[in-house]
Tab-separated table of C-alpha atoms and ligand atoms in Angstrom:
chain	number	residue	atom	x	y	z
A	1	UNK	CA	-0.002	0.006	0.129
A	2	UNK	CA	1.813	3.576	-1.725
A	3	UNK	CA	1.427	5.705	0.445
A	4	UNK	CA	2.104	8.625	-2.276
A	5	UNK	CA	-1.386	7.486	-3.984
A	6	UNK	CA	-3.235	7.602	-1.566
A	7	UNK	CA	-6.712	9.341	-1.798
A	8	UNK	CA	-8.687	10.059	1.966
A	9	UNK	CA	-12.690	8.939	1.540
A	10	UNK	CA	-14.204	11.528	2.252
A	11	UNK	CA	-17.684	10.623	1.325
A	12	UNK	CA	-20.603	8.975	2.475
A	13	UNK	CA	-19.922	5.364	2.209
A	14	UNK	CA	-17.248	4.117	1.804
A	15	UNK	CA	-15.319	5.444	4.244
A	16	UNK	CA	-11.381	6.042	4.831
A	17	UNK	CA	-10.497	2.533	6.989
A	18	UNK	CA	-7.514	2.601	9.117
A	19	UNK	CA	-5.111	0.542	7.747
A	20	UNK	CA	-4.700	-1.232	10.404
A	21	UNK	CA	-8.300	-2.533	10.282
A	22	UNK	CA	-6.788	-3.319	6.556
A	23	UNK	CA	-3.677	-5.319	7.396
A	24	UNK	CA	-5.853	-7.129	9.882
A	25	UNK	CA	-7.974	-8.593	6.795
A	26	UNK	CA	-4.472	-10.351	5.452
A	27	UNK	CA	-4.403	-13.332	8.051
A	28	UNK	CA	-3.647	-16.604	7.193
A	29	UNK	CA	-6.907	-18.319	6.160
A	30	UNK	CA	-9.247	-20.270	8.502
A	31	UNK	CA	-11.716	-22.695	6.947
A	32	UNK	CA	-15.014	-21.816	8.732
A	33	UNK	CA	-15.891	-24.975	9.752
A	34	UNK	CA	-13.556	-25.517	11.983
A	35	UNK	CA	-13.126	-24.350	16.259
A	36	UNK	CA	-11.071	-20.961	15.205
A	37	UNK	CA	-14.581	-20.187	13.194
A	38	UNK	CA	-16.808	-20.408	15.857
A	39	UNK	CA	-14.296	-18.374	18.481
A	40	UNK	CA	-13.899	-15.508	16.624
A	41	UNK	CA	-17.673	-15.433	15.078
A	42	UNK	CA	-19.289	-16.127	19.189
A	43	UNK	CA	-16.114	-13.190	20.008
A	44	UNK	CA	-17.862	-10.957	17.275
A	45	UNK	CA	-21.390	-11.623	18.233
A	46	UNK	CA	-20.818	-10.168	21.812
A	47	UNK	CA	-19.374	-7.101	20.534
A	48	UNK	CA	-21.984	-6.110	18.425
A	49	UNK	CA	-24.783	-6.908	20.758
A	50	UNK	CA	-22.828	-4.942	23.081
A	51	UNK	CA	-22.382	-2.307	20.279
A	52	UNK	CA	-26.195	-2.916	18.763
A	53	UNK	CA	-26.873	-2.688	22.972
A	54	UNK	CA	-29.187	-4.952	22.194
A	55	UNK	CA	-29.887	-9.589	23.383
A	56	UNK	CA	-30.904	-10.103	20.393
A	57	UNK	CA	-28.836	-12.447	17.946
A	58	UNK	CA	-26.907	-10.232	15.534
A	59	UNK	CA	-26.650	-11.985	12.087
A	60	UNK	CA	-23.491	-11.327	9.947
A	61	UNK	CA	-24.174	-11.156	6.378
A	62	UNK	CA	-22.023	-11.658	3.506
A	63	UNK	CA	-23.407	-9.377	1.571
A	64	UNK	CA	-24.158	-4.928	1.781
A	65	UNK	CA	-26.677	-3.400	3.326
A	66	UNK	CA	-29.417	-3.909	0.615
A	67	UNK	CA	-29.331	-7.792	1.422
A	68	UNK	CA	-30.552	-7.756	4.424
A	69	UNK	CA	-32.983	-5.155	2.743
A	70	UNK	CA	-34.627	-8.395	1.576
A	71	UNK	CA	-33.843	-10.054	4.012
A	72	UNK	CA	-36.227	-8.238	7.197
A	73	UNK	CA	-38.842	-7.692	4.449
A	74	UNK	CA	-38.394	-11.312	3.413
A	75	UNK	CA	-38.734	-12.382	7.335
A	76	UNK	CA	-41.896	-9.461	8.293
A	77	UNK	CA	-44.093	-9.477	5.391
A	78	UNK	CA	-46.751	-11.374	4.990
A	79	UNK	CA	-48.146	-12.298	0.923
A	80	UNK	CA	-51.085	-11.123	2.520
A	81	UNK	CA	-50.401	-7.987	4.496
A	82	UNK	CA	-48.898	-4.920	3.927
A	83	UNK	CA	-45.881	-2.990	4.438
A	84	UNK	CA	-45.862	0.837	5.436
A	85	UNK	CA	-42.707	2.240	4.068
A	86	UNK	CA	-41.073	5.926	5.072
A	87	UNK	CA	-39.349	7.716	2.144
A	88	UNK	CA	-37.941	11.090	2.130
A	89	UNK	CA	-34.510	10.071	0.746
A	90	UNK	CA	-32.672	8.018	-2.028
A	91	UNK	CA	-32.577	4.955	0.403
A	92	UNK	CA	-35.979	5.063	1.775
A	93	UNK	CA	-37.066	5.155	-2.105
A	94	UNK	CA	-34.548	2.259	-2.831
A	95	UNK	CA	-36.276	0.469	-0.129
A	96	UNK	CA	-39.459	0.436	-0.747
A	97	UNK	CA	-38.431	-1.023	-4.151
A	98	UNK	CA	-37.226	-3.471	-2.810
A	99	UNK	CA	-39.839	-4.264	-0.944
A	100	UNK	CA	-42.184	-4.000	-4.473
A	101	UNK	CA	-39.660	-5.691	-6.114
A	102	UNK	CA	-39.964	-8.992	-4.007
A	103	UNK	CA	-43.894	-9.160	-4.273
A	104	UNK	CA	-44.970	-7.239	-1.344
A	105	UNK	CA	-47.575	-4.696	-0.576
A	106	UNK	CA	-46.457	-1.919	-0.056
A	107	UNK	CA	-47.820	1.872	0.830
A	108	UNK	CA	-45.578	4.916	1.279
A	109	UNK	CA	-46.222	7.490	3.976
A	110	UNK	CA	-43.604	9.849	2.192
A	111	UNK	CA	-41.745	13.478	3.500
A	112	UNK	CA	-40.339	15.857	1.476
A	113	UNK	CA	-36.532	14.678	1.294
A	114	UNK	CA	-34.639	17.150	4.139
A	115	UNK	CA	-37.322	17.131	6.043
A	116	UNK	CA	-37.832	14.648	8.508
A	117	UNK	CA	-41.503	11.702	10.774
A	118	UNK	CA	-42.731	13.286	13.084
A	119	UNK	CA	-44.063	10.104	15.719
A	120	UNK	CA	-47.599	12.449	15.327
A	121	UNK	CA	-47.214	11.084	10.833
A	122	UNK	CA	-47.209	7.315	11.571
A	123	UNK	CA	-49.434	7.562	14.491
A	124	UNK	CA	-51.689	8.678	11.629
A	125	UNK	CA	-51.098	5.595	9.457
A	126	UNK	CA	-51.198	3.079	11.571
A	127	UNK	CA	-54.566	4.439	12.767
A	128	UNK	CA	-55.740	3.865	9.524
A	129	UNK	CA	-54.325	0.258	8.667
A	130	UNK	CA	-53.102	-2.824	10.047
A	131	UNK	CA	-48.887	-3.078	8.724
A	132	UNK	CA	-47.503	-5.979	8.990
A	133	UNK	CA	-44.220	-4.066	9.590
A	134	UNK	CA	-43.282	-0.531	9.454
A	135	UNK	CA	-39.362	0.321	7.424
A	136	UNK	CA	-37.597	3.752	8.702
A	137	UNK	CA	-34.248	5.067	7.549
A	138	UNK	CA	-32.575	5.689	11.208
A	139	UNK	CA	-30.152	8.277	9.014
A	140	UNK	CA	-31.016	9.176	4.924
A	141	UNK	CA	-27.448	9.539	3.459
A	142	UNK	CA	-29.373	11.208	0.783
A	143	UNK	CA	-30.383	14.774	2.855
A	144	UNK	CA	-28.868	14.239	5.509
A	145	UNK	CA	-31.264	13.673	8.157
A	146	UNK	CA	-31.645	11.809	11.217
A	147	UNK	CA	-34.998	10.868	12.240
A	148	UNK	CA	-36.745	9.741	15.420
A	149	UNK	CA	-36.301	6.379	16.056
A	150	UNK	CA	-36.791	6.191	19.501
A	151	UNK	CA	-40.331	8.658	19.394
A	152	UNK	CA	-41.939	6.580	15.793
A	153	UNK	CA	-40.841	3.240	17.973
A	154	UNK	CA	-42.839	4.391	20.763
A	155	UNK	CA	-45.859	4.328	18.222
A	156	UNK	CA	-44.855	1.293	16.422
A	157	UNK	CA	-44.460	-0.578	19.822
A	158	UNK	CA	-48.332	0.502	20.891
A	159	UNK	CA	-49.502	-2.718	18.170
A	160	UNK	CA	-48.190	-6.340	18.935
A	161	UNK	CA	-48.993	-7.105	15.068
A	162	UNK	CA	-46.430	-4.592	13.017
A	163	UNK	CA	-43.402	-4.607	13.631
A	164	UNK	CA	-40.547	-2.041	13.097
A	165	UNK	CA	-37.534	-2.635	10.650
A	166	UNK	CA	-34.702	-0.044	10.542
A	167	UNK	CA	-32.154	1.225	8.513
A	168	UNK	CA	-29.248	2.487	10.129
A	169	UNK	CA	-26.697	1.548	7.217
A	170	UNK	CA	-25.006	5.119	7.738
A	171	UNK	CA	-26.422	6.222	10.760
A	172	UNK	CA	-24.912	3.317	13.303
A	173	UNK	CA	-21.891	3.250	15.432
A	174	UNK	CA	-22.000	7.315	14.542
A	175	UNK	CA	-25.431	8.488	16.091
A	176	UNK	CA	-27.122	7.340	18.865
A	177	UNK	CA	-29.285	3.808	17.721
A	178	UNK	CA	-30.286	1.710	20.999
A	179	UNK	CA	-31.908	-1.334	19.397
A	180	UNK	CA	-33.785	-2.940	22.919
A	181	UNK	CA	-34.113	0.471	24.023
A	182	UNK	CA	-35.718	1.250	20.834
A	183	UNK	CA	-38.313	-0.726	20.380
A	184	UNK	CA	-36.868	-2.250	17.334
A	185	UNK	CA	-37.208	-5.394	15.662
A	186	UNK	CA	-35.031	-5.538	13.215
A	187	UNK	CA	-31.806	-3.310	12.524
A	188	UNK	CA	-29.940	-3.315	10.017
A	189	UNK	CA	-26.261	-2.178	8.669
A	190	UNK	CA	-23.260	-2.105	6.565
A	191	UNK	CA	-19.667	-2.258	6.820
A	192	UNK	CA	-18.092	0.838	4.595
A	193	UNK	CA	-20.238	3.558	6.722
A	194	UNK	CA	-19.568	4.319	10.329
A	195	UNK	CA	-17.914	1.397	11.034
A	196	UNK	CA	-15.328	2.301	8.991
A	197	UNK	CA	-14.462	-1.237	7.306
A	198	UNK	CA	-14.035	-2.134	4.073
A	199	UNK	CA	-17.123	-2.897	1.807
A	200	UNK	CA	-19.248	-6.331	1.640
A	201	UNK	CA	-19.639	-7.395	5.378
A	202	UNK	CA	-23.150	-6.325	6.872
A	203	UNK	CA	-25.043	-6.974	10.364
A	204	UNK	CA	-28.658	-7.438	11.541
A	205	UNK	CA	-29.744	-7.153	15.375
A	206	UNK	CA	-32.962	-9.180	14.911
A	207	UNK	CA	-36.047	-9.860	17.299
A	208	UNK	CA	-37.571	-12.805	18.133
A	209	UNK	CA	-40.862	-11.712	17.349
A	210	UNK	CA	-39.414	-11.266	13.610
A	211	UNK	CA	-38.100	-15.263	14.370
A	212	UNK	CA	-41.545	-15.736	14.613
A	213	UNK	CA	-43.365	-14.209	12.214
A	214	UNK	CA	-40.670	-15.292	9.637
A	215	UNK	CA	-42.365	-18.819	10.474
A	216	UNK	CA	-45.419	-17.702	9.291
A	217	UNK	CA	-44.763	-16.840	5.439
A	218	UNK	CA	-43.595	-19.751	2.947
A	219	UNK	CA	-41.796	-18.267	0.915
A	220	UNK	CA	-38.323	-16.354	2.253
A	221	UNK	CA	-36.060	-17.573	-0.663
A	222	UNK	CA	-32.726	-19.150	0.348
A	223	UNK	CA	-30.092	-16.568	1.632
A	224	UNK	CA	-31.620	-14.240	3.407
A	225	UNK	CA	-33.568	-16.492	5.401
A	226	UNK	CA	-33.412	-15.281	9.161
A	227	UNK	CA	-34.013	-18.672	9.994
A	228	UNK	CA	-31.626	-19.840	7.941
A	229	UNK	CA	-28.843	-18.268	9.324
A	230	UNK	CA	-30.932	-18.573	13.313
A	231	UNK	CA	-30.184	-23.040	12.872
A	232	UNK	CA	-27.067	-21.979	12.411
A	233	UNK	CA	-25.716	-19.023	14.840
A	234	UNK	CA	-26.607	-21.184	17.453
A	235	UNK	CA	-23.487	-22.955	16.359
A	236	UNK	CA	-21.827	-19.687	16.150
A	237	UNK	CA	-20.902	-20.812	12.058
A	238	UNK	CA	-22.438	-19.842	8.340
A	239	UNK	CA	-24.679	-21.256	6.570
A	240	UNK	CA	-22.582	-20.321	3.356
A	241	UNK	CA	-18.631	-19.851	3.410
A	242	UNK	CA	-18.220	-15.594	4.982
A	243	UNK	CA	-16.525	-13.133	4.572
A	244	UNK	CA	-14.114	-14.216	7.441
A	245	UNK	CA	-11.253	-11.805	6.231
A	246	UNK	CA	-13.838	-8.797	6.973
A	247	UNK	CA	-14.498	-10.629	10.293
A	248	UNK	CA	-10.472	-10.616	11.463
A	249	UNK	CA	-10.944	-6.787	10.554
A	250	UNK	CA	-14.824	-6.767	12.149
A	251	UNK	CA	-13.104	-8.413	15.283
A	252	UNK	CA	-10.455	-5.482	15.999
A	253	UNK	CA	-12.535	-1.911	14.634
A	254	UNK	CA	-15.453	-3.226	17.740
A	255	UNK	CA	-12.140	-3.649	19.607
A	256	UNK	CA	-11.368	-1.217	18.569
A	257	UNK	CA	-14.922	0.950	19.347
A	258	UNK	CA	-15.575	0.067	22.600
A	259	UNK	CA	-12.290	1.276	23.903
A	260	UNK	CA	-13.115	4.448	22.393
A	261	UNK	CA	-16.836	4.043	24.505
A	262	UNK	CA	-20.769	4.597	22.289
A	263	UNK	CA	-21.316	7.032	23.482
A	264	UNK	CA	-18.418	9.164	23.120
A	265	UNK	CA	-18.333	8.155	19.020
A	266	UNK	CA	-21.471	9.445	19.255
A	267	UNK	CA	-20.283	12.941	20.674
A	268	UNK	CA	-17.324	12.731	18.276
A	269	UNK	CA	-19.820	12.651	15.551
A	270	UNK	CA	-21.773	15.017	16.425
A	271	UNK	CA	-18.684	17.173	17.344
A	272	UNK	CA	-17.420	17.120	13.497
A	273	UNK	CA	-21.791	17.881	12.320
A	274	UNK	CA	-20.779	21.302	14.502
A	275	UNK	CA	-17.824	22.035	13.059
A	276	UNK	CA	-19.561	21.220	9.533
A	277	UNK	CA	-22.720	23.099	10.269
A	278	UNK	CA	-20.144	26.129	11.227
A	279	UNK	CA	-18.313	26.567	8.090
A	280	UNK	CA	-20.871	26.239	6.209
A	281	UNK	CA	-23.300	28.986	7.533
A	282	UNK	CA	-20.618	30.977	8.058
A	283	UNK	CA	-19.678	30.869	4.054
A	284	UNK	CA	-23.022	31.648	3.383
A	285	UNK	CA	-24.248	28.091	2.328
A	286	UNK	CA	-27.017	26.790	3.661
A	287	UNK	CA	-27.975	23.165	5.911
A	288	UNK	CA	-29.698	21.486	3.665
A	289	UNK	CA	-31.743	18.582	5.994
A	290	UNK	CA	-34.655	19.901	8.988
A	291	UNK	CA	-32.935	21.934	11.779
A	292	UNK	CA	-33.062	19.984	15.046
A	293	UNK	CA	-32.656	16.910	12.677
A	294	UNK	CA	-29.255	17.457	11.138
A	295	UNK	CA	-27.353	14.264	10.449
A	296	UNK	CA	-24.093	13.396	12.646
A	297	UNK	CA	-22.527	11.078	10.180
A	298	UNK	CA	-23.217	13.294	7.157
A	299	UNK	CA	-23.870	17.244	6.953
A	300	UNK	CA	-25.703	17.689	2.732
A	301	UNK	CA	-24.588	21.707	1.864
A	302	UNK	CA	-26.631	23.486	0.420
A	303	UNK	CA	-25.322	24.613	-2.756
A	304	UNK	CA	-26.799	28.352	-2.045
A	305	UNK	CA	-23.634	29.858	-3.793
A	306	UNK	CA	-23.349	27.690	-6.697
A	307	UNK	CA	-19.847	26.396	-6.440
A	308	UNK	CA	-19.352	24.093	-9.868
A	309	UNK	CA	-19.292	20.237	-7.119
A	310	UNK	CA	-17.515	18.650	-10.274
A	311	UNK	CA	-14.647	21.983	-10.510
A	312	UNK	CA	-14.249	21.526	-6.268
A	313	UNK	CA	-14.235	17.535	-6.345
A	314	UNK	CA	-11.443	17.842	-8.916
A	315	UNK	CA	-10.312	20.298	-6.991
A	316	UNK	CA	-10.080	18.741	-3.982
A	317	UNK	CA	-8.529	15.029	-5.343
A	318	UNK	CA	-5.346	16.891	-5.703
A	319	UNK	CA	-5.495	17.696	-2.677
A	320	UNK	CA	-5.489	14.028	-1.569
A	321	UNK	CA	-9.202	14.155	-0.502
A	322	UNK	CA	-12.358	12.362	-3.225
A	323	UNK	CA	-15.904	14.381	-1.610
A	324	UNK	CA	-19.081	13.550	-2.468
A	325	UNK	CA	-21.159	16.241	-4.975
A	326	UNK	CA	-24.501	15.050	-4.363
A	327	UNK	CA	-27.245	12.501	-4.750
A	328	UNK	CA	-29.329	11.363	-6.920
A	329	UNK	CA	-31.420	14.315	-7.975
A	330	UNK	CA	-30.246	16.877	-5.538
A	331	UNK	CA	-26.680	16.406	-7.217
A	332	UNK	CA	-24.589	19.503	-8.193
A	333	UNK	CA	-27.292	21.597	-6.048
A	334	UNK	CA	-25.662	20.259	-2.658
A	335	UNK	CA	-22.518	17.841	-1.684
A	336	UNK	CA	-22.431	16.549	1.689
A	337	UNK	CA	-19.447	16.716	3.838
A	338	UNK	CA	-18.807	13.595	4.992
A	339	UNK	CA	-17.763	12.924	9.072
A	340	UNK	CA	-18.640	9.815	9.190
A	341	UNK	CA	-16.390	5.784	10.933
A	342	UNK	CA	-12.604	6.812	12.645
A	343	UNK	CA	-12.357	10.133	11.446
A	344	UNK	CA	-11.459	13.200	13.851
A	345	UNK	CA	-12.003	16.382	14.237
A	346	UNK	CA	-8.652	17.462	13.315
A	347	UNK	CA	-9.013	15.415	9.816
A	348	UNK	CA	-13.172	17.295	9.007
A	349	UNK	CA	-10.191	21.127	9.757
A	350	UNK	CA	-7.715	20.087	6.985
A	351	UNK	CA	-11.330	19.141	4.899
A	352	UNK	CA	-12.549	22.281	5.209
A	353	UNK	CA	-9.943	24.533	5.555
A	354	UNK	CA	-8.991	22.802	1.185
A	355	UNK	CA	-12.552	24.172	0.824
A	356	UNK	CA	-11.710	27.376	1.714
A	357	UNK	CA	-9.249	26.754	-0.991
A	358	UNK	CA	-11.027	25.465	-3.496
A	359	UNK	CA	-13.715	28.505	-2.579
A	360	UNK	CA	-11.170	32.079	-2.253
A	361	UNK	CA	-9.122	31.166	-5.818
A	362	UNK	CA	-13.016	30.545	-7.923
B	401	PLP	C1	-25.831	3.392	1.913
B	401	PLP	C2	-26.905	2.665	1.900
B	401	PLP	C3	-27.696	1.760	1.615
B	401	PLP	C4	-27.209	0.908	0.785
B	401	PLP	O1	-26.239	-0.053	1.497
B	401	PLP	P1	-25.023	-0.956	0.878
B	401	PLP	O2	-24.116	-1.315	1.666
B	401	PLP	O3	-24.205	-0.413	-0.087
B	401	PLP	O4	-26.225	-1.352	-0.050
B	401	PLP	C5	-28.946	1.252	2.432
B	401	PLP	N1	-29.283	3.028	3.197
B	401	PLP	C6	-28.441	3.749	3.342
B	401	PLP	C7	-29.592	5.032	5.378
B	401	PLP	C8	-26.829	4.084	2.704
B	401	PLP	O5	-26.939	5.010	3.080
């Protein structure tokens, strides 16, 4: 790994990974039916429960997070029942598409991009119609909005038969998340965002209620069937060949995260969020996300100065930073400053100084 060619990722996923974590992947190969794997898996299991703040099991999937969208839907929503998707940006909309692609009956409750959901909106929707599941994105990465998961969970919890499925792909390990306390039945995430691992491995904390529901659904597929994963998890194993290199990396990274402390990690992200806000506002940019719901892991800057984001990205690349140019329909009218994973405030300062250099010369 040459340092000369190292471009630091300031993207809202995939993010920069520390060299020590990259190197952990270079361990000698192991067979996943050997005892050494069961030990690794059991260790991961204990640490994953600690960082999801859950007593539930945490499945480990050799996929990105999108795979677990399918898993959560296929195991939670019966054929003759409906699912409610709360959509407010590119990722929440895509999850609804995934449910449709799996043949589920989907209703959508949406708010404008940049806005957050309120518990009242969800309460109204649940009064009108039974849903097998409510799907919410914790941290909408496209818009930089963090939804009030705890308050919405409280509403969903009032309905015994309605499962609460939460995508926390870009929130988990950066923004506060308490799976058991917030009544979350599935909390799914992947490795390459706030966890700061390479891509290719995903995680889902899954409640007993979901496993009971899955029993009532005949066609759940195989690769992402929680009941199959459960059978193997009990033996500290996986049904198919797992990404062991990434698991060594996860093992080491979880130690680092537990040593930092979850609350400290959340606080570090809030501090970087505030730095990004201050930088943007002092330079007469807007903040795209609704006040009060702005993400600790990614700031979506409203490009009110009309800077050419392509030119800016090219400039930043010269400085050794890969930056984002906005996502989907708001590309260019916004750009995003990612401050997730293991990024430290000092690095964000360097990034912001490089942005300033661009603004001062253009
Ligand atoms: C990146 C992202 C996804 C997709 O995750 P993959 O790991 O790329 O499949 C889903 N939801 C959110 C909120 C994301 O940010």
